[in-house]
PDB file of C-alpha atoms and ligand atoms in Angstrom:
ATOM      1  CA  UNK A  65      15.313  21.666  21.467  1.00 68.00           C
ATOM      2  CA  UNK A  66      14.993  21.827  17.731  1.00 83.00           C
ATOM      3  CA  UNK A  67      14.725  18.121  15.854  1.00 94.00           C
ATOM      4  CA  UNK A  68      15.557  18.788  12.027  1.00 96.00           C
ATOM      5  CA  UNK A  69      13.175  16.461  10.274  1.00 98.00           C
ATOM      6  CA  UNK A  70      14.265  16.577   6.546  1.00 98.00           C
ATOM      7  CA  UNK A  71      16.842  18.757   5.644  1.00 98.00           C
ATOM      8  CA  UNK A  72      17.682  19.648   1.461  1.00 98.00           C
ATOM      9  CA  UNK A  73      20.528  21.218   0.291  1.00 98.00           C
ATOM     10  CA  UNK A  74      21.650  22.697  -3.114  1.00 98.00           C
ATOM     11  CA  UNK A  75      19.183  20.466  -4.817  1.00 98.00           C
ATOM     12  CA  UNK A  76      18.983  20.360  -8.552  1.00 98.00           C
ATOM     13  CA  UNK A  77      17.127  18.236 -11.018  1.00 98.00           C
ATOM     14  CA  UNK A  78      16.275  18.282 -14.412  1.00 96.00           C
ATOM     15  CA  UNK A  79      14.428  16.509 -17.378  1.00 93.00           C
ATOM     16  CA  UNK A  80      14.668  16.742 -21.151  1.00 93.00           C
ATOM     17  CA  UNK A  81      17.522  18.742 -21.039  1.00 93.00           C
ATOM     18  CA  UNK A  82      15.362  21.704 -18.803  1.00 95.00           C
ATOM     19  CA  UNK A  83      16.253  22.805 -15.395  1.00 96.00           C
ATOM     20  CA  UNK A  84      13.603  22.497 -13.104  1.00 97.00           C
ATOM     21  CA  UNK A  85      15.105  23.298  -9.897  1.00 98.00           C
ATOM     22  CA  UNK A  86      18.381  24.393  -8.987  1.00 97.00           C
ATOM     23  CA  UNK A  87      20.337  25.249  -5.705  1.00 97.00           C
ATOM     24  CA  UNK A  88      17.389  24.641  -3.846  1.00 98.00           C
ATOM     25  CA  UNK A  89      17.874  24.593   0.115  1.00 97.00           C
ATOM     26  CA  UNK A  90      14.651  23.380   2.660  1.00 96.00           C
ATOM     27  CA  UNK A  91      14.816  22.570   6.062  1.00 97.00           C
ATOM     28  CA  UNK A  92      11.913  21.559   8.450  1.00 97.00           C
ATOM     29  CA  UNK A  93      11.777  20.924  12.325  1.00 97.00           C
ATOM     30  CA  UNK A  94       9.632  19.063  13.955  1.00 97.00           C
ATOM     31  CA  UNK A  95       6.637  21.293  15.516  1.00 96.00           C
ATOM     32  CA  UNK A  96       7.073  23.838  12.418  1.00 95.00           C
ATOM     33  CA  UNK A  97       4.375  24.507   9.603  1.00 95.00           C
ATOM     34  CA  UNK A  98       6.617  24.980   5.970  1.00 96.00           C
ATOM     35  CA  UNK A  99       4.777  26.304   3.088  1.00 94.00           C
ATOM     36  CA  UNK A 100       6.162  26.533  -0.208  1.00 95.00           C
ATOM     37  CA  UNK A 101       4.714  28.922  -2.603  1.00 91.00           C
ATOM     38  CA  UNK A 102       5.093  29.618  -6.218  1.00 89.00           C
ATOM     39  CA  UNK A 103       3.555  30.012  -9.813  1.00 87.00           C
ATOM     40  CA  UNK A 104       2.467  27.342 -11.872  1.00 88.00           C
ATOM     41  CA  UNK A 105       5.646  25.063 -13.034  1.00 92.00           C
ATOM     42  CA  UNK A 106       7.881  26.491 -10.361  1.00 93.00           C
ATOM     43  CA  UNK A 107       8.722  23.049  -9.311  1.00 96.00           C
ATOM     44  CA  UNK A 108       6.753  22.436  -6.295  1.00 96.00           C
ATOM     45  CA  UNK A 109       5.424  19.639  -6.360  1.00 96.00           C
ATOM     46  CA  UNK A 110       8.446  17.912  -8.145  1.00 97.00           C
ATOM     47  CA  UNK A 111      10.859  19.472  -4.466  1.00 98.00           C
ATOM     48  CA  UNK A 112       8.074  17.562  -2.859  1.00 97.00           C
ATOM     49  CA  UNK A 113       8.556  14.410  -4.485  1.00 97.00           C
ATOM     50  CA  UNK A 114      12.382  14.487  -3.798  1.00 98.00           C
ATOM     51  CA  UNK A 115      11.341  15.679  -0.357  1.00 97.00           C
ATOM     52  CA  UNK A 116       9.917  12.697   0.172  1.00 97.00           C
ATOM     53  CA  UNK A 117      11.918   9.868  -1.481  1.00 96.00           C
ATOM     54  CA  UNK A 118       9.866   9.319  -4.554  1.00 96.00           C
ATOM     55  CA  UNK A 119      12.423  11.208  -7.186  1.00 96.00           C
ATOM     56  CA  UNK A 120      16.067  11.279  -6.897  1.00 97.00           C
ATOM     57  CA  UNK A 121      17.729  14.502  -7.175  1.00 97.00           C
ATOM     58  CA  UNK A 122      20.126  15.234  -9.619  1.00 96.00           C
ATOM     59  CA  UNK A 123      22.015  16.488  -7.643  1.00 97.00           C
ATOM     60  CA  UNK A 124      22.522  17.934  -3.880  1.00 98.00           C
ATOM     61  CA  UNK A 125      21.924  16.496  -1.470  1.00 97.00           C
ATOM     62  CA  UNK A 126      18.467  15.255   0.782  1.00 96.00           C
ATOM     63  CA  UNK A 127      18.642  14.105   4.323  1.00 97.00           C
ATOM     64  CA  UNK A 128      16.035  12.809   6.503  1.00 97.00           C
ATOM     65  CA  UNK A 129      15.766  11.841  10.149  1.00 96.00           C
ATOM     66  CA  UNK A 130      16.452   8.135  10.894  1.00 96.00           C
ATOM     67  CA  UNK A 131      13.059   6.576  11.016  1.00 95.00           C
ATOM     68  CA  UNK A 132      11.284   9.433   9.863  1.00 97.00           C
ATOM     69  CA  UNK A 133       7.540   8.575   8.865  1.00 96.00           C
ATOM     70  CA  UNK A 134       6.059  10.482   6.318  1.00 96.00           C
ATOM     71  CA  UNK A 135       2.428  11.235   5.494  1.00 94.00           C
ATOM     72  CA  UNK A 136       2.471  12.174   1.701  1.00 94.00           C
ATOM     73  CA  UNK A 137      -0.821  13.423   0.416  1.00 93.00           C
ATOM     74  CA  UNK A 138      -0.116  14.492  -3.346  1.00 91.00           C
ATOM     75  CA  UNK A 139      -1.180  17.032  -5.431  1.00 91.00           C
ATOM     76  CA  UNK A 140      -3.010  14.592  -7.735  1.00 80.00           C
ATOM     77  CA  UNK A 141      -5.335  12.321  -6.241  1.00 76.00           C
ATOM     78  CA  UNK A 142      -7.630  10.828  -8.505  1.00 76.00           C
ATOM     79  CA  UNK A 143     -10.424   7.912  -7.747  1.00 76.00           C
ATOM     80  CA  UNK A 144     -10.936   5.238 -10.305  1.00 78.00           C
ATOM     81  CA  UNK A 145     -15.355   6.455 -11.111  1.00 75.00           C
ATOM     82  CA  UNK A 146     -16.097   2.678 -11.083  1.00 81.00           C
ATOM     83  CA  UNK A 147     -14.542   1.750  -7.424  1.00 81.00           C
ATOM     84  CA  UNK A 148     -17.502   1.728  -5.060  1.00 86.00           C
ATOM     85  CA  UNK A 149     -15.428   2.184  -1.519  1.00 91.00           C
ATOM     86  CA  UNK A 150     -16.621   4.194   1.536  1.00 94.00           C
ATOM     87  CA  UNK A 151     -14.665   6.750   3.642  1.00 95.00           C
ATOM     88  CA  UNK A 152     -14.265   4.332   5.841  1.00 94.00           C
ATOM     89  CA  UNK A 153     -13.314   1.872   3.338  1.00 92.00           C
ATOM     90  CA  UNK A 154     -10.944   3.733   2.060  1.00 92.00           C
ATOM     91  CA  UNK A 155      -9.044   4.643   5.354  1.00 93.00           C
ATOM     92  CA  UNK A 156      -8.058   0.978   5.738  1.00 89.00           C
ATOM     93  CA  UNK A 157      -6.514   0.781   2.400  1.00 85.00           C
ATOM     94  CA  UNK A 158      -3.134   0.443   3.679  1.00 75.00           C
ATOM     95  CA  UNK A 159      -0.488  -1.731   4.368  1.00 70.00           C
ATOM     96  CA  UNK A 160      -0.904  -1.584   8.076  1.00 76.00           C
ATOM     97  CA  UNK A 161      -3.990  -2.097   8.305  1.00 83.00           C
ATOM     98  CA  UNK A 162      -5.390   0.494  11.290  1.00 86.00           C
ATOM     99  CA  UNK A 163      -8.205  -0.628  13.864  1.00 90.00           C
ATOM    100  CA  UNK A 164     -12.079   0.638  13.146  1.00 91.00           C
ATOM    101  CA  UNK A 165     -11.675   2.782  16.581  1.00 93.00           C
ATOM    102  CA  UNK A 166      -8.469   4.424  15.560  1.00 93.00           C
ATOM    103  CA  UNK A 167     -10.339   5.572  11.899  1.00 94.00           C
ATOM    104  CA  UNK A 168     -13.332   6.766  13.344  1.00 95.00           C
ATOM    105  CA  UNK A 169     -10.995   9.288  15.335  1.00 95.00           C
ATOM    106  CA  UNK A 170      -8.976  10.434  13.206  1.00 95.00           C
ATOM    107  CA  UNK A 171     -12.193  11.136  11.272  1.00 96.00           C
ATOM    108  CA  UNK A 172     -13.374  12.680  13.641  1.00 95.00           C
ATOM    109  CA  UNK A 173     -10.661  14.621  14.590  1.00 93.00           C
ATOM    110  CA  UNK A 174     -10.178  16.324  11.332  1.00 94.00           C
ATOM    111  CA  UNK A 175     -14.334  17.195  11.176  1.00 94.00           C
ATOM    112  CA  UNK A 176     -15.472  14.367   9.081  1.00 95.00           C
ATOM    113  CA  UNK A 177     -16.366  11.411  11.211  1.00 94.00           C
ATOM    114  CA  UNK A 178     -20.034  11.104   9.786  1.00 95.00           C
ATOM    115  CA  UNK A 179     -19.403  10.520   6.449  1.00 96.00           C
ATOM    116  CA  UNK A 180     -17.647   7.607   7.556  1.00 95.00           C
ATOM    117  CA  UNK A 181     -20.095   5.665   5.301  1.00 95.00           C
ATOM    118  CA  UNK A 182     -20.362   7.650   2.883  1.00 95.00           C
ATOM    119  CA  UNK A 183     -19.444   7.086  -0.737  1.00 93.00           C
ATOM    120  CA  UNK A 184     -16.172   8.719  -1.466  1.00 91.00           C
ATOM    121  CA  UNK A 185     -17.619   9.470  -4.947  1.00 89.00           C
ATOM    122  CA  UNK A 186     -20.004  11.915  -2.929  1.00 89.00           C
ATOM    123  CA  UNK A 187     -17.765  14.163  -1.526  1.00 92.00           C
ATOM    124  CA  UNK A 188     -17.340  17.691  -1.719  1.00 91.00           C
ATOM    125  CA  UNK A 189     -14.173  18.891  -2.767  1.00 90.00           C
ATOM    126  CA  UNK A 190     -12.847  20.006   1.250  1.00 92.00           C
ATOM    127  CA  UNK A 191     -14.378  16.396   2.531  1.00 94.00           C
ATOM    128  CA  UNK A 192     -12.130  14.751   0.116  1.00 93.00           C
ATOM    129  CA  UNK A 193      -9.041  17.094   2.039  1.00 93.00           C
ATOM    130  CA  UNK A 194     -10.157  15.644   5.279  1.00 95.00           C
ATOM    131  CA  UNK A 195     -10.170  12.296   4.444  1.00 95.00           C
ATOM    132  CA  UNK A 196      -7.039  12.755   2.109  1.00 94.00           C
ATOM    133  CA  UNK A 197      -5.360  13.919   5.714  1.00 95.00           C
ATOM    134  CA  UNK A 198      -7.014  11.767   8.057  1.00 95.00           C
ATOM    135  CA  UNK A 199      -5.258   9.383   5.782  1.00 94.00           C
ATOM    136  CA  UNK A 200      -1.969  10.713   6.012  1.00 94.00           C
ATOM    137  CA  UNK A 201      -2.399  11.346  10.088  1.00 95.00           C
ATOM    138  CA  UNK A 202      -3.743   7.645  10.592  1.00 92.00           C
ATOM    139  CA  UNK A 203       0.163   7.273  10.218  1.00 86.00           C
ATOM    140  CA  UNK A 204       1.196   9.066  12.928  1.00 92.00           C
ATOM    141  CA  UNK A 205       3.990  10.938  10.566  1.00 96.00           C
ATOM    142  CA  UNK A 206       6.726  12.834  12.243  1.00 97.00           C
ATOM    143  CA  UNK A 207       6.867  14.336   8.682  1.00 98.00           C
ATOM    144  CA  UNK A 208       3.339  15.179   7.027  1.00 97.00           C
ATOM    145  CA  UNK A 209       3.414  16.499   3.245  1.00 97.00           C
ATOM    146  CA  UNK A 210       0.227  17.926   1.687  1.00 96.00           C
ATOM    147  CA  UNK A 211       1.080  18.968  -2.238  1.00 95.00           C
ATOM    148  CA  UNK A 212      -1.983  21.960  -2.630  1.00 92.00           C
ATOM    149  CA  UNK A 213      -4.222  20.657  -0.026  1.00 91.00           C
ATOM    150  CA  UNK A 214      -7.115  23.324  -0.528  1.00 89.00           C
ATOM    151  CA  UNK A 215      -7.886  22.035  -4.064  1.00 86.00           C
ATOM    152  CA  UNK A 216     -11.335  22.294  -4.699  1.00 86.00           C
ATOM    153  CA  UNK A 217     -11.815  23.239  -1.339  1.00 89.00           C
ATOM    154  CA  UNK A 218     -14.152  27.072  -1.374  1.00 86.00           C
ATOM    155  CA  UNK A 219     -13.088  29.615   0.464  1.00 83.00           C
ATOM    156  CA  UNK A 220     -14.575  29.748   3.822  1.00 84.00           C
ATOM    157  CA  UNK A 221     -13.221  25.859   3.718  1.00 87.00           C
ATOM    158  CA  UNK A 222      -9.883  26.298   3.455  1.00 87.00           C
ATOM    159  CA  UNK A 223     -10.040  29.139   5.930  1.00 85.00           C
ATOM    160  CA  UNK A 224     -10.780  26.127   8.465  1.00 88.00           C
ATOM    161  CA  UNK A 225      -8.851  23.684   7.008  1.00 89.00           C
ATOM    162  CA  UNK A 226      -6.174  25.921   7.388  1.00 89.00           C
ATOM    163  CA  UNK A 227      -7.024  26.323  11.007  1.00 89.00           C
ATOM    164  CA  UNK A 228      -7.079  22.738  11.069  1.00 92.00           C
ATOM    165  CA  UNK A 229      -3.657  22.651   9.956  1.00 93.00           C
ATOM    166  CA  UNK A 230      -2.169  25.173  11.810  1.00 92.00           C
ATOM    167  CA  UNK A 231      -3.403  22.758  15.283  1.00 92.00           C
ATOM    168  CA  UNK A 232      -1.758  19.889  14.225  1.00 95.00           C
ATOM    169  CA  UNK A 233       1.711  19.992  14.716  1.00 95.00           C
ATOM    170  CA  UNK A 234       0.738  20.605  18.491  1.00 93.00           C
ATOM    171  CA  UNK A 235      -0.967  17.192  18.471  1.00 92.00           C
ATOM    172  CA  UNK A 236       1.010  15.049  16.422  1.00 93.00           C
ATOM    173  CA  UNK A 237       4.341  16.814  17.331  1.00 94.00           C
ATOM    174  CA  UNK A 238       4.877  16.237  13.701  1.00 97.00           C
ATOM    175  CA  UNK A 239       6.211  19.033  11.169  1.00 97.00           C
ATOM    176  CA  UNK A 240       3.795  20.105   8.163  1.00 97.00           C
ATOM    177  CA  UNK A 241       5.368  20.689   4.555  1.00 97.00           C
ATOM    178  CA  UNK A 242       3.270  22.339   2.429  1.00 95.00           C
ATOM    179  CA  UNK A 243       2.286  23.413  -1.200  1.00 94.00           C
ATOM    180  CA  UNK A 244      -0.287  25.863  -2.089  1.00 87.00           C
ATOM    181  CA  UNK A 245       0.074  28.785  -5.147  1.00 71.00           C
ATOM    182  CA  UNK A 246      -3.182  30.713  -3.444  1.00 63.00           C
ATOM    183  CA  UNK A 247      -1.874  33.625  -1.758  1.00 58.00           C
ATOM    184  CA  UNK A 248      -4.726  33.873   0.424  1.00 56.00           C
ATOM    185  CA  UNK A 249      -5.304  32.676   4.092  1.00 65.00           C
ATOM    186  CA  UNK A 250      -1.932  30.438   3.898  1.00 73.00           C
ATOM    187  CA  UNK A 251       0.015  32.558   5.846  1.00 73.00           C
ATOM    188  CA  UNK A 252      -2.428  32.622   9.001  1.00 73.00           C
ATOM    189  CA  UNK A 253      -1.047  29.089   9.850  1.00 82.00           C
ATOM    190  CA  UNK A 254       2.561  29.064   8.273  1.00 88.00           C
ATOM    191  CA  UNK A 255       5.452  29.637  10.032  1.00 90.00           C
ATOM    192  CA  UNK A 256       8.129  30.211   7.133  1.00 91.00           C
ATOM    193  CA  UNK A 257       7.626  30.386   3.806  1.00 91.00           C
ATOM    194  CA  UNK A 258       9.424  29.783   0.937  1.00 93.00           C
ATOM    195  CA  UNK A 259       8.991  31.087  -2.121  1.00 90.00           C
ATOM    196  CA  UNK A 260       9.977  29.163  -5.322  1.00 93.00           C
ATOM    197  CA  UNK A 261      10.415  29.714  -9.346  1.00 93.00           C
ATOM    198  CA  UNK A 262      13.190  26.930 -10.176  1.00 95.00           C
ATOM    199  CA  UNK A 263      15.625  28.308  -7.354  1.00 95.00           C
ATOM    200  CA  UNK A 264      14.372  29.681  -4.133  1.00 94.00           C
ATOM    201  CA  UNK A 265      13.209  33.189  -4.575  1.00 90.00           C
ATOM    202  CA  UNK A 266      13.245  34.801  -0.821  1.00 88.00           C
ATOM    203  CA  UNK A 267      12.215  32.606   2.457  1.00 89.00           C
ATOM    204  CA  UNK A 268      11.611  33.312   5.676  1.00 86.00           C
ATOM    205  CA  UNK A 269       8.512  34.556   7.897  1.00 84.00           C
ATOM    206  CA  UNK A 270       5.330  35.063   5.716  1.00 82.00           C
ATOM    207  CA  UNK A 271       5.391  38.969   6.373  1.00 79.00           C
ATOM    208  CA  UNK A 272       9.086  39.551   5.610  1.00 80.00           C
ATOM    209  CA  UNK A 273       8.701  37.319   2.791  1.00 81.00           C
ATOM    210  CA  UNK A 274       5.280  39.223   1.269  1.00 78.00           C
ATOM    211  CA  UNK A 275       7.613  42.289   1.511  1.00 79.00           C
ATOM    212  CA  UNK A 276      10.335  40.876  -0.081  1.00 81.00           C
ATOM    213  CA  UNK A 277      11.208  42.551  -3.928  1.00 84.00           C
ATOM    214  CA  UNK A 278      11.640  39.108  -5.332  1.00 82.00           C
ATOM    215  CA  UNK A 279       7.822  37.514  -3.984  1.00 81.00           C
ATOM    216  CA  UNK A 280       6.510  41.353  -5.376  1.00 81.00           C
ATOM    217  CA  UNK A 281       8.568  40.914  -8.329  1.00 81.00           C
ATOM    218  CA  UNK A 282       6.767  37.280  -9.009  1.00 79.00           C
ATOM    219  CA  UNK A 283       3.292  38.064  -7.637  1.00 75.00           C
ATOM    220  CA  UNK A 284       2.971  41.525  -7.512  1.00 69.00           C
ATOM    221  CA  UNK A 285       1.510  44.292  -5.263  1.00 55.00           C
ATOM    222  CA  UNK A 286      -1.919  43.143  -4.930  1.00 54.00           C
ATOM    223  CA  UNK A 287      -0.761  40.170  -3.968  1.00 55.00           C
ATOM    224  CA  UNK A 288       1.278  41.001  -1.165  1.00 52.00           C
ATOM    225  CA  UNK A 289      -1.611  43.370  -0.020  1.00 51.00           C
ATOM    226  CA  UNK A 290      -4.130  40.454   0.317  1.00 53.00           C
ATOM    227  CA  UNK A 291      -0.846  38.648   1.981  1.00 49.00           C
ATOM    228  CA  UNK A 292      -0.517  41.504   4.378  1.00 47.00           C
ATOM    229  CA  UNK A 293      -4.799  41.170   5.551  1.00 42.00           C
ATOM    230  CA  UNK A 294      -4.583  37.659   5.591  1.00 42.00           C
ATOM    231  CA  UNK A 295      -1.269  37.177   7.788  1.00 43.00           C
ATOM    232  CA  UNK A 296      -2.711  39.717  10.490  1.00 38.00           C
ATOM    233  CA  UNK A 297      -6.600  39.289  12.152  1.00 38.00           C
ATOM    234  CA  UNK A 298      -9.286  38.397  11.190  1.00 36.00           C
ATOM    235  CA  UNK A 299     -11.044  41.533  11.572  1.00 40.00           C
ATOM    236  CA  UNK A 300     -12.258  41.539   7.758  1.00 38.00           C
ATOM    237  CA  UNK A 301     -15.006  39.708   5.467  1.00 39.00           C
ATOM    238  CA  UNK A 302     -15.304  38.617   1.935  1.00 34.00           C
ATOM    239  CA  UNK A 303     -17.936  39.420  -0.548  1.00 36.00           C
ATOM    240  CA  UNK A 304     -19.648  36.830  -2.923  1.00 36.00           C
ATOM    241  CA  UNK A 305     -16.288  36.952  -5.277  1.00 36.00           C
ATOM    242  CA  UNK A 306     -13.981  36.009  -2.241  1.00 32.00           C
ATOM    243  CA  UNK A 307     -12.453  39.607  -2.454  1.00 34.00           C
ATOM    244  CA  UNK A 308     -11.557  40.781   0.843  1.00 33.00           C
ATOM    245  CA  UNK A 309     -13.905  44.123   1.455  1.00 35.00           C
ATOM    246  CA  UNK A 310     -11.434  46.315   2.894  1.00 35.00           C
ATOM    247  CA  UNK A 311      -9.104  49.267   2.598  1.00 34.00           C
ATOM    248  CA  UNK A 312      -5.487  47.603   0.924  1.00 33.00           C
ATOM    249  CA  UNK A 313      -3.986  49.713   2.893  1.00 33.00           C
ATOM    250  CA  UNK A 314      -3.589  47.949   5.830  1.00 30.00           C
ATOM    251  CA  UNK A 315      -0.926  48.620   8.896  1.00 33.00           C
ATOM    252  CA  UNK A 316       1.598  45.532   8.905  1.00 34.00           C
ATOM    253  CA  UNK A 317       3.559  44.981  11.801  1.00 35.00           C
ATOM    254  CA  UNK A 318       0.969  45.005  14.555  1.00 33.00           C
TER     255      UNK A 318
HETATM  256  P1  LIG B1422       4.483  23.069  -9.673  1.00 72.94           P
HETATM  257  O1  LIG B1422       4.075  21.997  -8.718  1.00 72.94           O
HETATM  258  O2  LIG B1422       5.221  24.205  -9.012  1.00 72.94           O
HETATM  259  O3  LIG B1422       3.334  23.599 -10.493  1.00 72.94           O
HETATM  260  P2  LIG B1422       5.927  20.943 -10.999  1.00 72.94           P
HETATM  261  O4  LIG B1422       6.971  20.510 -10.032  1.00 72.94           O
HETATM  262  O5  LIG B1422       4.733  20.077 -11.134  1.00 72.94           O
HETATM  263  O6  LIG B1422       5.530  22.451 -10.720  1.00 72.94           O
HETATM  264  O7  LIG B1422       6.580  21.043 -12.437  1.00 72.94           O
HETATM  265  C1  LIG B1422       7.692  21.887 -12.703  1.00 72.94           C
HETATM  266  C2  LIG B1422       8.090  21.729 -14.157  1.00 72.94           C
HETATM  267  O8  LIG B1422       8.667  20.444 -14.332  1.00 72.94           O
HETATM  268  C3  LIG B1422       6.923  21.820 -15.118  1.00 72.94           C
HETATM  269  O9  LIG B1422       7.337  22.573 -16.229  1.00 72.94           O
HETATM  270  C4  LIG B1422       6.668  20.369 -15.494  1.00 72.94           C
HETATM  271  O10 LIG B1422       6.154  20.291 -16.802  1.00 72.94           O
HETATM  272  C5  LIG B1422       8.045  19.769 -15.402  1.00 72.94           C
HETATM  273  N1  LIG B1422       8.010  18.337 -15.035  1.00 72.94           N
HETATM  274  C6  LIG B1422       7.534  17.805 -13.904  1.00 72.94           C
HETATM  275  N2  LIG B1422       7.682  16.467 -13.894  1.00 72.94           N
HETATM  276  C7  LIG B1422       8.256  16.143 -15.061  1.00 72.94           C
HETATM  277  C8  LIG B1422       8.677  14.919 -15.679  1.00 72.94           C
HETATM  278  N3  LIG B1422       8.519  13.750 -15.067  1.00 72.94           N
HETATM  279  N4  LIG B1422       9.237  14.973 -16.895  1.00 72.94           N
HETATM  280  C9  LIG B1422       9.409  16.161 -17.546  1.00 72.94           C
HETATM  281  N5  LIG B1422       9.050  17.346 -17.016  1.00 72.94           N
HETATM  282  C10 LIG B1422       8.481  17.346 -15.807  1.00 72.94           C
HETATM  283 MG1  LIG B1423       2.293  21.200  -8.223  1.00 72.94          MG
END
């Protein structure tokens, strides 16, 4: 049976007299992976924000499950340079504060357990995403929301981050909304997509959405190619640049 988690409808808002999002519609279920893609300034991150509670749409309307728990990771996260504080330090910087054993595992769980002592200041840029969501997961959210998680992350990271990802919805039996603008590798562990610029553009599964004339329209053919390898196997490489090294003309549907 489906459980709808958060559920947005005809949501609008807007700010100096510019319309930043209008119409927009989201649902997610609990157990589902929801990414939302789009250029720069589509609005992502601000449908985020009223996603989860911290804006107030102008209007439409924005339900959420009774109780839902939410583990909000946004897109900027930025660390005060003169704070000395340890990943482990760090973890228990909430309001409920969680037990040593319980932050060790979810360190450990998401692949970065031994740098519980470490400085946070001396972390690479996909340590900081594991922490970020060991964070969020230490919550146990029914809901989690990661605004651009792969920031700074390089590329064979985020290709297991997003593997990562794509396992945790079985183990939390929590949905996953998501932000990312890189077209590659996101689709491996997404199952719907939606693709925004203001209003919602086309949604649905990654591949029907990467052939859809409005996602070509906004990012073009060779962007829907590297779509197309990335939401099939894994059966290529990438050179020094990150380009995939293969024929773009790859069979979809198999
Ligand atoms: P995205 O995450 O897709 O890059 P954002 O949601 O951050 O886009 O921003 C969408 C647009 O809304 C941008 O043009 C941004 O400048 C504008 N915007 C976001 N927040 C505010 C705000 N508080 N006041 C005015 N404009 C804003
Ligand atoms: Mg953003």
């Amino acid at each position: 049976m489906t459980e709808l988690l958060l559920e947005l409808s005809g949501i609008g808002w807007q700010r100096d007299g510019r319309r930043i999002l209008s119409g927009v519609d989201l649902k997610v279920q609990r157990g589902e992976i929801v990414t939302l893609i789009g250029p720069n300034g589509a609005g992502k991150s601000t449908l985020v924000q009223i996603a989860v509670g911290l804006l107030a749409a102008d209007s439409g309307t924005c339900r959420r499950m009774k109780g839902l728990r939410i583990g909000y990771v946004p897109q900027a996260m930025t660390l005060d340079p003169s704070l000395p504080l340890t990943v482990g330090g760090f973890m228990t910087l909430q309001t409920r504060k969680p037990s040593a054993s319980a932050v060790l595992a979810v360190l450990t769980e998401t692949g970065v357990g031994d740098l519980h002592d470490r400085s946070l200041h001396a972390l690479s840029g996909g340590e900081w995403q594991r922490v970020l969501l060991a964070r969020a997961l230490l919550q146990k959210p029914d809901l989690l929301v990661l605004d651009e998680p792969m920031q700074g992350v390089d590329l064979t990271g985020q290709e297991e981050l997003y593997r990562l990802l794509a396992e945790i919805p079985r183990r939390y039996g929590c949905g996953i909304l998501m932000v990312s603008h890189d077209l590659h590798l996101v689709m491996a562990a997404t199952d719907r997509v939606i693709c925004l610029n203001g209003h919602v553009c086309c949604a649905g599964h990654p591949e029907a959405v990467s052939a859809h004339p409005e996602y070509l329209r906004l990012f073009g053919w060779q962007g829907s190619q590297q779509l197309a390898v990335y939401s099939h196997h894994h059966d290529h490489s990438h050179d020094a640049h990150g380009c995939v090294k293969q024929s773009p003309q790859v069979k979809t549907g198999d």
